Amino acid sequence: MKNKIIFILLISIIITGLFSPVSVRAKDENKRIVTLGSDLTKAQRLQMLERFDVTENQIEKDEIKEVEVTIQDIREQLGMDTSKPVAKGSVSISSCYVEVLPKGKGISVTTNNLTEVNKNMLSNAIVTSGITDAKVIADAPYKVTGTAALAGILKGFEQSMGKELPLENKEVARDEINVTKSLGNEIGPDKASSLINDAKTEVIKEKPKDKQDIVGIVDKTADRYEVKLSESQQQSITELLTKLNDLDLNYKDLKGTLSKLNDTMTKSLEKSGVILKENNTLLKKISRQLDRFGSFIKGIFNKDSIEKIEPADIETKKTQIKDTIDDLIEKVPAK
């Protein structure tokens, strides 16, 4: 009985926490950078600034810093061999808006005109690079692959923070985008990004001792997504996660950011009709129901939507939460 009471109190505390006030740092204290491809024309540069909602006046007053990204910058940022000649026809076009956010805000990425790299791929790579809280907009004046967008993002962060990110992290982030992009060609980019994020989270958390343990994580994650990996796919993901494991990333520091990314990606997949096999079904169900209930309650206090709330909707949410708590209590052994 004592255990039941403890669990009920725990759930009550979690629900209460959903509505606690959140401190937000003033916007003008945030560090903001725009990185613009060096091969943009003057008209394209202005087009990018307009897309980022940045004015020349803000740049002149140093409220927002403008940074140029060259082909050489791209090669250096992504750990490419800079001794080799630049491929003929290479241009630096992709541009980014980068804003460092207060701790705990997580990663928010928006993309436009990137054909091969999506926002989830960039989000994953940004975390691997060592960034946990940021708002990013990646864009181009016309359709480009987007494979160089990460370089502009990373240079923007380094300019903003006044220090370089570890090169080994940036190289793994580059590989992560390439592996995810390749897998995405087979199973879809969103599903591939979510699968890689889940496997990555498990590796960072568990710190596997050898390659066989990493293979086990890859297989378990693929099974949850009901994806049958080819031998080459399993090998490329395993090699990526082995490099990631060698970075010795701190799970405690990244837990909140990884969790938010996982929630965002999972909800996106659910909306598209992809339902994952659940591990630890009860706990995941509780987390999801509490999250949805919190969003629902916050919506009630939104003056734009308050008139749309039906009494039946409130009763439905109450029932869902009650059933979830009842499920939890049933799992607790009585003493």
mmCIF file of C-alpha atoms in Angstrom:
data_model
loop_
_atom_site.group_PDB
_atom_site.id
_atom_site.type_symbol
_atom_site.label_atom_id
_atom_site.label_comp_id
_atom_site.label_asym_id
_atom_site.label_seq_id
_atom_site.Cartn_x
_atom_site.Cartn_y
_atom_site.Cartn_z
ATOM 1 C CA MET A 1 0.000 0.000 0.000
ATOM 2 C CA LYS A 2 2.865 2.315 0.830
ATOM 3 C CA ASN A 3 4.341 1.797 -2.627
ATOM 4 C CA LYS A 4 1.003 2.605 -4.250
ATOM 5 C CA ILE A 5 0.793 5.909 -2.390
ATOM 6 C CA ILE A 6 4.348 6.811 -3.395
ATOM 7 C CA PHE A 7 3.592 6.173 -7.051
ATOM 8 C CA ILE A 8 0.360 8.188 -6.942
ATOM 9 C CA LEU A 9 2.227 11.093 -5.355
ATOM 10 C CA LEU A 10 4.936 10.794 -7.995
ATOM 11 C CA ILE A 11 2.396 11.074 -10.806
ATOM 12 C CA SER A 12 0.762 14.053 -9.086
ATOM 13 C CA ILE A 13 4.108 15.825 -8.844
ATOM 14 C CA ILE A 14 4.798 15.198 -12.533
ATOM 15 C CA ILE A 15 1.390 16.574 -13.560
ATOM 16 C CA THR A 16 1.872 19.627 -11.350
ATOM 17 C CA GLY A 17 5.283 20.202 -12.869
ATOM 18 C CA LEU A 18 3.720 20.476 -16.297
ATOM 19 C CA PHE A 19 2.154 23.771 -15.322
ATOM 20 C CA SER A 20 5.049 25.316 -13.417
ATOM 21 C CA PRO A 21 6.245 28.675 -14.757
ATOM 22 C CA VAL A 22 9.250 28.485 -17.048
ATOM 23 C CA SER A 23 11.931 31.159 -16.946
ATOM 24 C CA VAL A 24 12.747 32.559 -20.378
ATOM 25 C CA ARG A 25 15.832 34.643 -21.060
ATOM 26 C CA ALA A 26 15.187 37.915 -22.861
ATOM 27 C CA LYS A 27 15.571 37.569 -26.615
ATOM 28 C CA ASP A 28 18.164 40.288 -26.948
ATOM 29 C CA GLU A 29 20.445 38.342 -24.613
ATOM 30 C CA ASN A 30 20.504 35.365 -26.966
ATOM 31 C CA LYS A 31 23.505 35.059 -29.264
ATOM 32 C CA ARG A 32 22.394 35.245 -32.894
ATOM 33 C CA ILE A 33 24.408 34.647 -36.047
ATOM 34 C CA VAL A 34 23.640 34.425 -39.765
ATOM 35 C CA THR A 35 26.046 32.401 -41.891
ATOM 36 C CA LEU A 36 25.813 33.192 -45.596
ATOM 37 C CA GLY A 37 27.341 31.230 -48.462
ATOM 38 C CA SER A 38 30.227 33.161 -50.009
ATOM 39 C CA ASP A 39 28.954 32.526 -53.547
ATOM 40 C CA LEU A 40 25.579 34.191 -53.035
ATOM 41 C CA THR A 41 24.848 37.161 -55.264
ATOM 42 C CA LYS A 42 23.915 40.457 -53.619
ATOM 43 C CA ALA A 43 20.266 39.810 -54.412
ATOM 44 C CA GLN A 44 20.438 36.277 -52.973
ATOM 45 C CA ARG A 45 22.131 37.562 -49.821
ATOM 46 C CA LEU A 46 19.256 40.002 -49.247
ATOM 47 C CA GLN A 47 16.807 37.203 -49.978
ATOM 48 C CA MET A 48 18.376 35.043 -47.270
ATOM 49 C CA LEU A 49 18.353 37.866 -44.719
ATOM 50 C CA GLU A 50 14.673 38.431 -45.426
ATOM 51 C CA ARG A 51 13.939 34.716 -44.992
ATOM 52 C CA PHE A 52 15.709 34.812 -41.627
ATOM 53 C CA ASP A 53 13.809 37.975 -40.634
ATOM 54 C CA VAL A 54 17.122 39.795 -40.212
ATOM 55 C CA THR A 55 17.682 43.417 -41.262
ATOM 56 C CA GLU A 56 20.809 45.241 -42.377
ATOM 57 C CA ASN A 57 20.264 47.590 -39.449
ATOM 58 C CA GLN A 58 20.522 44.703 -36.963
ATOM 59 C CA ILE A 59 23.792 43.608 -38.558
ATOM 60 C CA GLU A 60 25.214 47.140 -38.564
ATOM 61 C CA LYS A 61 24.345 47.530 -34.869
ATOM 62 C CA ASP A 62 25.959 44.131 -34.178
ATOM 63 C CA GLU A 63 22.684 42.830 -32.755
ATOM 64 C CA ILE A 64 23.112 39.929 -35.163
ATOM 65 C CA LYS A 65 26.502 38.926 -36.532
ATOM 66 C CA GLU A 66 26.993 38.067 -40.207
ATOM 67 C CA VAL A 67 29.548 35.384 -41.075
ATOM 68 C CA GLU A 68 30.635 34.305 -44.554
ATOM 69 C CA VAL A 69 31.054 30.580 -45.253
ATOM 70 C CA THR A 70 33.460 29.581 -48.024
ATOM 71 C CA ILE A 71 34.107 26.209 -49.658
ATOM 72 C CA GLN A 72 37.290 26.004 -47.574
ATOM 73 C CA ASP A 73 35.240 26.607 -44.399
ATOM 74 C CA ILE A 74 32.923 23.758 -45.370
ATOM 75 C CA ARG A 75 35.836 21.367 -45.859
ATOM 76 C CA GLU A 76 37.466 22.363 -42.574
ATOM 77 C CA GLN A 77 34.248 22.236 -40.550
ATOM 78 C CA LEU A 78 33.358 18.757 -41.800
ATOM 79 C CA GLY A 79 36.857 17.332 -41.425
ATOM 80 C CA MET A 80 37.444 16.836 -45.150
ATOM 81 C CA ASP A 81 40.885 16.538 -46.731
ATOM 82 C CA THR A 82 41.773 20.160 -47.442
ATOM 83 C CA SER A 83 44.951 19.194 -49.314
ATOM 84 C CA LYS A 84 42.925 17.938 -52.264
ATOM 85 C CA PRO A 85 41.821 20.433 -54.927
ATOM 86 C CA VAL A 86 38.268 21.737 -54.737
ATOM 87 C CA ALA A 87 35.950 19.936 -57.143
ATOM 88 C CA LYS A 88 35.132 21.957 -60.231
ATOM 89 C CA GLY A 89 31.819 23.768 -59.977
ATOM 90 C CA SER A 90 31.703 23.681 -56.155
ATOM 91 C CA VAL A 91 29.957 26.694 -54.669
ATOM 92 C CA SER A 92 28.959 27.789 -51.174
ATOM 93 C CA ILE A 93 25.257 28.640 -51.264
ATOM 94 C CA SER A 94 23.537 27.163 -48.168
ATOM 95 C CA SER A 95 22.898 29.759 -45.465
ATOM 96 C CA CYS A 96 21.779 29.538 -41.853
ATOM 97 C CA TYR A 97 20.339 31.492 -38.952
ATOM 98 C CA VAL A 98 21.762 30.294 -35.652
ATOM 99 C CA GLU A 99 20.582 31.284 -32.186
ATOM 100 C CA VAL A 100 21.999 29.893 -28.959
ATOM 101 C CA LEU A 101 19.115 29.297 -26.543
ATOM 102 C CA PRO A 102 18.978 29.076 -22.743
ATOM 103 C CA LYS A 103 19.836 25.709 -21.205
ATOM 104 C CA GLY A 104 16.990 23.226 -21.361
ATOM 105 C CA LYS A 105 15.286 24.636 -24.461
ATOM 106 C CA GLY A 106 16.509 21.847 -26.732
ATOM 107 C CA ILE A 107 17.081 21.879 -30.492
ATOM 108 C CA SER A 108 14.695 23.458 -33.005
ATOM 109 C CA VAL A 109 15.545 23.206 -36.712
ATOM 110 C CA THR A 110 13.648 24.505 -39.745
ATOM 111 C CA THR A 111 14.772 23.865 -43.314
ATOM 112 C CA ASN A 112 13.843 25.117 -46.768
ATOM 113 C CA ASN A 113 15.134 24.238 -50.253
ATOM 114 C CA LEU A 114 17.284 21.364 -48.925
ATOM 115 C CA THR A 115 16.518 18.264 -50.978
ATOM 116 C CA GLU A 116 18.592 15.512 -49.331
ATOM 117 C CA VAL A 117 19.040 16.643 -45.729
ATOM 118 C CA ASN A 118 16.010 17.279 -43.516
ATOM 119 C CA LYS A 119 15.571 19.022 -40.176
ATOM 120 C CA ASN A 120 15.766 15.800 -38.139
ATOM 121 C CA MET A 121 19.087 14.808 -39.693
ATOM 122 C CA LEU A 122 20.511 18.228 -38.867
ATOM 123 C CA SER A 123 19.070 18.094 -35.329
ATOM 124 C CA ASN A 124 20.792 14.768 -34.658
ATOM 125 C CA ALA A 125 24.097 15.989 -36.076
ATOM 126 C CA ILE A 126 23.957 19.228 -34.084
ATOM 127 C CA VAL A 127 23.657 17.271 -30.818
ATOM 128 C CA THR A 128 26.547 14.997 -31.792
ATOM 129 C CA SER A 129 28.640 18.114 -32.449
ATOM 130 C CA GLY A 130 28.190 19.118 -28.812
ATOM 131 C CA ILE A 131 25.305 21.601 -29.023
ATOM 132 C CA THR A 132 22.256 21.067 -26.811
ATOM 133 C CA ASP A 133 20.098 24.199 -27.021
ATOM 134 C CA ALA A 134 19.598 26.095 -30.248
ATOM 135 C CA LYS A 135 17.248 27.491 -32.858
ATOM 136 C CA VAL A 136 18.426 26.915 -36.424
ATOM 137 C CA ILE A 137 17.030 27.857 -39.827
ATOM 138 C CA ALA A 138 18.835 26.353 -42.838
ATOM 139 C CA ASP A 139 17.913 27.709 -46.255
ATOM 140 C CA ALA A 140 19.120 28.427 -49.785
ATOM 141 C CA PRO A 141 17.877 30.725 -52.559
ATOM 142 C CA TYR A 142 17.170 27.668 -54.707
ATOM 143 C CA LYS A 143 17.091 23.899 -54.228
ATOM 144 C CA VAL A 144 20.405 22.384 -53.087
ATOM 145 C CA THR A 145 21.271 19.023 -51.532
ATOM 146 C CA GLY A 146 21.893 20.580 -48.113
ATOM 147 C CA THR A 147 24.902 18.394 -47.329
ATOM 148 C CA ALA A 148 27.007 21.514 -46.632
ATOM 149 C CA ALA A 149 24.378 23.152 -44.398
ATOM 150 C CA LEU A 150 25.871 21.554 -41.288
ATOM 151 C CA ALA A 151 29.167 23.372 -41.894
ATOM 152 C CA GLY A 152 27.473 26.775 -41.811
ATOM 153 C CA ILE A 153 25.574 25.828 -38.662
ATOM 154 C CA LEU A 154 28.735 24.708 -36.877
ATOM 155 C CA LYS A 155 30.711 27.783 -37.906
ATOM 156 C CA GLY A 156 27.847 29.943 -36.666
ATOM 157 C CA PHE A 157 27.930 28.288 -33.259
ATOM 158 C CA GLU A 158 31.679 28.607 -32.968
ATOM 159 C CA GLN A 159 31.467 32.312 -33.793
ATOM 160 C CA SER A 160 28.654 32.728 -31.287
ATOM 161 C CA MET A 161 30.384 30.887 -28.442
ATOM 162 C CA GLY A 162 33.884 32.153 -29.199
ATOM 163 C CA LYS A 163 35.423 28.678 -29.248
ATOM 164 C CA GLU A 164 35.786 25.758 -31.619
ATOM 165 C CA LEU A 165 33.763 22.578 -31.305
ATOM 166 C CA PRO A 166 35.827 19.352 -31.120
ATOM 167 C CA LEU A 167 36.830 18.261 -34.632
ATOM 168 C CA GLU A 168 36.183 14.591 -33.859
ATOM 169 C CA ASN A 169 32.585 15.429 -32.894
ATOM 170 C CA LYS A 170 32.086 17.359 -36.122
ATOM 171 C CA GLU A 171 33.471 14.487 -38.179
ATOM 172 C CA VAL A 172 31.081 12.010 -36.532
ATOM 173 C CA ALA A 173 28.225 14.477 -37.089
ATOM 174 C CA ARG A 174 29.132 14.587 -40.792
ATOM 175 C CA ASP A 175 29.150 10.777 -40.959
ATOM 176 C CA GLU A 176 25.840 10.688 -39.099
ATOM 177 C CA ILE A 177 24.159 12.796 -41.773
ATOM 178 C CA ASN A 178 25.613 10.632 -44.550
ATOM 179 C CA VAL A 179 24.548 7.348 -42.914
ATOM 180 C CA THR A 180 21.075 8.677 -42.101
ATOM 181 C CA LYS A 181 20.650 10.085 -45.600
ATOM 182 C CA SER A 182 21.595 6.735 -47.144
ATOM 183 C CA LEU A 183 19.228 4.817 -44.852
ATOM 184 C CA GLY A 184 16.520 7.389 -45.530
ATOM 185 C CA ASN A 185 16.672 6.587 -49.233
ATOM 186 C CA GLU A 186 15.381 3.109 -48.319
ATOM 187 C CA ILE A 187 12.972 3.631 -45.412
ATOM 188 C CA GLY A 188 12.198 7.357 -45.551
ATOM 189 C CA PRO A 189 14.186 10.265 -44.049
ATOM 190 C CA ASP A 190 11.999 10.787 -40.960
ATOM 191 C CA LYS A 191 11.992 7.118 -39.990
ATOM 192 C CA ALA A 192 15.738 6.896 -40.589
ATOM 193 C CA SER A 193 16.428 9.982 -38.439
ATOM 194 C CA SER A 194 14.304 8.651 -35.592
ATOM 195 C CA LEU A 195 15.905 5.200 -35.744
ATOM 196 C CA ILE A 196 19.410 6.669 -35.643
ATOM 197 C CA ASN A 197 18.455 8.993 -32.770
ATOM 198 C CA ASP A 198 17.063 6.086 -30.735
ATOM 199 C CA ALA A 199 20.127 3.909 -31.325
ATOM 200 C CA LYS A 200 22.440 6.830 -30.597
ATOM 201 C CA THR A 201 20.640 7.596 -27.334
ATOM 202 C CA GLU A 202 21.010 3.977 -26.238
ATOM 203 C CA VAL A 203 24.741 3.997 -27.006
ATOM 204 C CA ILE A 204 25.344 7.273 -25.160
ATOM 205 C CA LYS A 205 23.360 5.999 -22.178
ATOM 206 C CA GLU A 206 24.682 2.430 -21.941
ATOM 207 C CA LYS A 207 28.274 3.010 -23.168
ATOM 208 C CA PRO A 208 28.620 -0.489 -24.711
ATOM 209 C CA LYS A 209 31.884 -2.278 -24.025
ATOM 210 C CA ASP A 210 32.458 -3.799 -27.472
ATOM 211 C CA LYS A 211 31.267 -3.935 -31.070
ATOM 212 C CA GLN A 212 28.964 -6.880 -30.391
ATOM 213 C CA ASP A 213 27.035 -4.843 -27.833
ATOM 214 C CA ILE A 214 26.629 -2.053 -30.392
ATOM 215 C CA VAL A 215 25.396 -4.550 -33.008
ATOM 216 C CA GLY A 216 22.825 -5.693 -30.448
ATOM 217 C CA ILE A 217 21.607 -2.108 -29.977
ATOM 218 C CA VAL A 218 21.358 -1.638 -33.758
ATOM 219 C CA ASP A 219 19.367 -4.865 -34.190
ATOM 220 C CA LYS A 220 17.056 -4.105 -31.266
ATOM 221 C CA THR A 221 16.345 -0.599 -32.537
ATOM 222 C CA ALA A 222 15.745 -1.806 -36.101
ATOM 223 C CA ASP A 223 13.304 -4.416 -34.783
ATOM 224 C CA ARG A 224 11.379 -1.752 -32.876
ATOM 225 C CA TYR A 225 11.005 0.184 -36.126
ATOM 226 C CA GLU A 226 10.183 -3.047 -37.987
ATOM 227 C CA VAL A 227 13.060 -2.382 -40.368
ATOM 228 C CA LYS A 228 15.090 -5.237 -41.843
ATOM 229 C CA LEU A 229 18.576 -3.855 -42.330
ATOM 230 C CA SER A 230 20.846 -5.144 -45.055
ATOM 231 C CA GLU A 231 24.327 -6.292 -44.049
ATOM 232 C CA SER A 232 25.867 -3.077 -45.390
ATOM 233 C CA GLN A 233 23.301 -0.904 -43.579
ATOM 234 C CA GLN A 234 23.921 -2.683 -40.277
ATOM 235 C CA GLN A 235 27.657 -2.296 -40.793
ATOM 236 C CA SER A 236 27.511 1.438 -41.591
ATOM 237 C CA ILE A 237 25.256 2.176 -38.603
ATOM 238 C CA THR A 238 27.447 0.060 -36.312
ATOM 239 C CA GLU A 239 30.585 1.887 -37.495
ATOM 240 C CA LEU A 240 28.885 5.242 -36.917
ATOM 241 C CA LEU A 241 27.795 4.297 -33.400
ATOM 242 C CA THR A 242 31.252 2.910 -32.608
ATOM 243 C CA LYS A 243 32.764 6.311 -33.467
ATOM 244 C CA LEU A 244 30.027 7.984 -31.432
ATOM 245 C CA ASN A 245 30.774 5.722 -28.466
ATOM 246 C CA ASP A 246 34.450 6.700 -28.665
ATOM 247 C CA LEU A 247 33.440 10.364 -28.166
ATOM 248 C CA ASP A 248 32.380 9.391 -24.624
ATOM 249 C CA LEU A 249 29.459 11.833 -24.600
ATOM 250 C CA ASN A 250 27.868 12.530 -21.216
ATOM 251 C CA TYR A 251 24.322 11.144 -21.148
ATOM 252 C CA LYS A 252 23.368 13.319 -18.200
ATOM 253 C CA ASP A 253 24.220 16.466 -20.180
ATOM 254 C CA LEU A 254 22.372 15.328 -23.311
ATOM 255 C CA LYS A 255 19.420 13.461 -21.808
ATOM 256 C CA GLY A 256 16.916 16.313 -21.996
ATOM 257 C CA THR A 257 17.828 17.290 -25.555
ATOM 258 C CA LEU A 258 17.796 13.690 -26.816
ATOM 259 C CA SER A 259 14.447 13.063 -25.137
ATOM 260 C CA LYS A 260 12.864 16.126 -26.739
ATOM 261 C CA LEU A 261 14.157 15.122 -30.152
ATOM 262 C CA ASN A 262 12.830 11.607 -29.654
ATOM 263 C CA ASP A 263 9.383 12.911 -28.694
ATOM 264 C CA THR A 264 9.276 15.253 -31.690
ATOM 265 C CA MET A 265 10.343 12.559 -34.138
ATOM 266 C CA THR A 266 8.031 9.894 -32.682
ATOM 267 C CA LYS A 267 5.009 12.186 -32.827
ATOM 268 C CA SER A 268 5.858 13.085 -36.416
ATOM 269 C CA LEU A 269 5.987 9.397 -37.329
ATOM 270 C CA GLU A 270 2.705 8.707 -35.541
ATOM 271 C CA LYS A 271 1.023 11.474 -37.527
ATOM 272 C CA SER A 272 2.198 9.810 -40.727
ATOM 273 C CA GLY A 273 0.782 6.471 -39.559
ATOM 274 C CA VAL A 274 4.002 4.820 -38.357
ATOM 275 C CA ILE A 275 3.479 3.128 -34.975
ATOM 276 C CA LEU A 276 6.581 1.752 -33.290
ATOM 277 C CA LYS A 277 6.883 -1.384 -31.232
ATOM 278 C CA GLU A 278 7.006 -0.188 -27.642
ATOM 279 C CA ASN A 279 9.699 -1.182 -25.205
ATOM 280 C CA ASN A 280 8.801 -0.585 -21.545
ATOM 281 C CA THR A 281 5.254 -0.068 -22.814
ATOM 282 C CA LEU A 282 3.713 1.085 -19.555
ATOM 283 C CA LEU A 283 6.278 3.773 -18.785
ATOM 284 C CA LYS A 284 6.211 5.096 -22.339
ATOM 285 C CA LYS A 285 2.410 5.141 -22.224
ATOM 286 C CA ILE A 286 2.466 7.148 -18.988
ATOM 287 C CA SER A 287 4.977 9.629 -20.388
ATOM 288 C CA ARG A 288 3.014 10.098 -23.597
ATOM 289 C CA GLN A 289 -0.338 10.506 -21.825
ATOM 290 C CA LEU A 290 1.057 13.048 -19.377
ATOM 291 C CA ASP A 291 2.643 15.006 -22.205
ATOM 292 C CA ARG A 292 -0.600 15.072 -24.178
ATOM 293 C CA PHE A 293 -2.625 15.934 -21.091
ATOM 294 C CA GLY A 294 -0.278 18.829 -20.315
ATOM 295 C CA SER A 295 -0.607 20.197 -23.845
ATOM 296 C CA PHE A 296 -4.372 19.845 -23.624
ATOM 297 C CA ILE A 297 -4.624 21.769 -20.345
ATOM 298 C CA LYS A 298 -2.355 24.529 -21.658
ATOM 299 C CA GLY A 299 -4.633 24.744 -24.670
ATOM 300 C CA ILE A 300 -7.608 25.373 -22.406
ATOM 301 C CA PHE A 301 -5.999 28.594 -21.201
ATOM 302 C CA ASN A 302 -5.253 29.752 -24.740
ATOM 303 C CA LYS A 303 -7.859 32.416 -25.418
ATOM 304 C CA ASP A 304 -7.799 31.603 -29.126
ATOM 305 C CA SER A 305 -8.905 28.027 -28.517
ATOM 306 C CA ILE A 306 -10.909 28.165 -25.291
ATOM 307 C CA GLU A 307 -14.235 28.379 -27.104
ATOM 308 C CA LYS A 308 -13.406 25.219 -29.043
ATOM 309 C CA ILE A 309 -13.010 23.030 -25.938
ATOM 310 C CA GLU A 310 -15.922 20.650 -25.456
ATOM 311 C CA PRO A 311 -16.824 19.168 -22.028
ATOM 312 C CA ALA A 312 -16.582 15.712 -23.575
ATOM 313 C CA ASP A 313 -12.943 16.374 -24.479
ATOM 314 C CA ILE A 314 -12.121 17.167 -20.855
ATOM 315 C CA GLU A 315 -13.799 13.972 -19.663
ATOM 316 C CA THR A 316 -11.883 11.944 -22.232
ATOM 317 C CA LYS A 317 -8.547 13.328 -21.058
ATOM 318 C CA LYS A 318 -9.442 12.728 -17.413
ATOM 319 C CA THR A 319 -10.312 9.121 -18.207
ATOM 320 C CA GLN A 320 -7.061 8.586 -20.103
ATOM 321 C CA ILE A 321 -4.971 9.862 -17.197
ATOM 322 C CA LYS A 322 -6.958 7.820 -14.658
ATOM 323 C CA ASP A 323 -6.548 4.647 -16.711
ATOM 324 C CA THR A 324 -2.826 5.257 -17.056
ATOM 325 C CA ILE A 325 -2.373 5.724 -13.299
ATOM 326 C CA ASP A 326 -4.525 2.637 -12.618
ATOM 327 C CA ASP A 327 -2.287 0.623 -14.949
ATOM 328 C CA LEU A 328 0.748 1.779 -13.015
ATOM 329 C CA ILE A 329 -0.777 0.942 -9.634
ATOM 330 C CA GLU A 330 -1.648 -2.568 -10.818
ATOM 331 C CA LYS A 331 2.015 -3.169 -11.595
ATOM 332 C CA VAL A 332 3.122 -2.229 -8.075
ATOM 333 C CA PRO A 333 3.230 -5.218 -5.726
ATOM 334 C CA ALA A 334 1.157 -4.703 -2.580
ATOM 335 C CA LYS A 335 2.883 -5.185 0.762
#
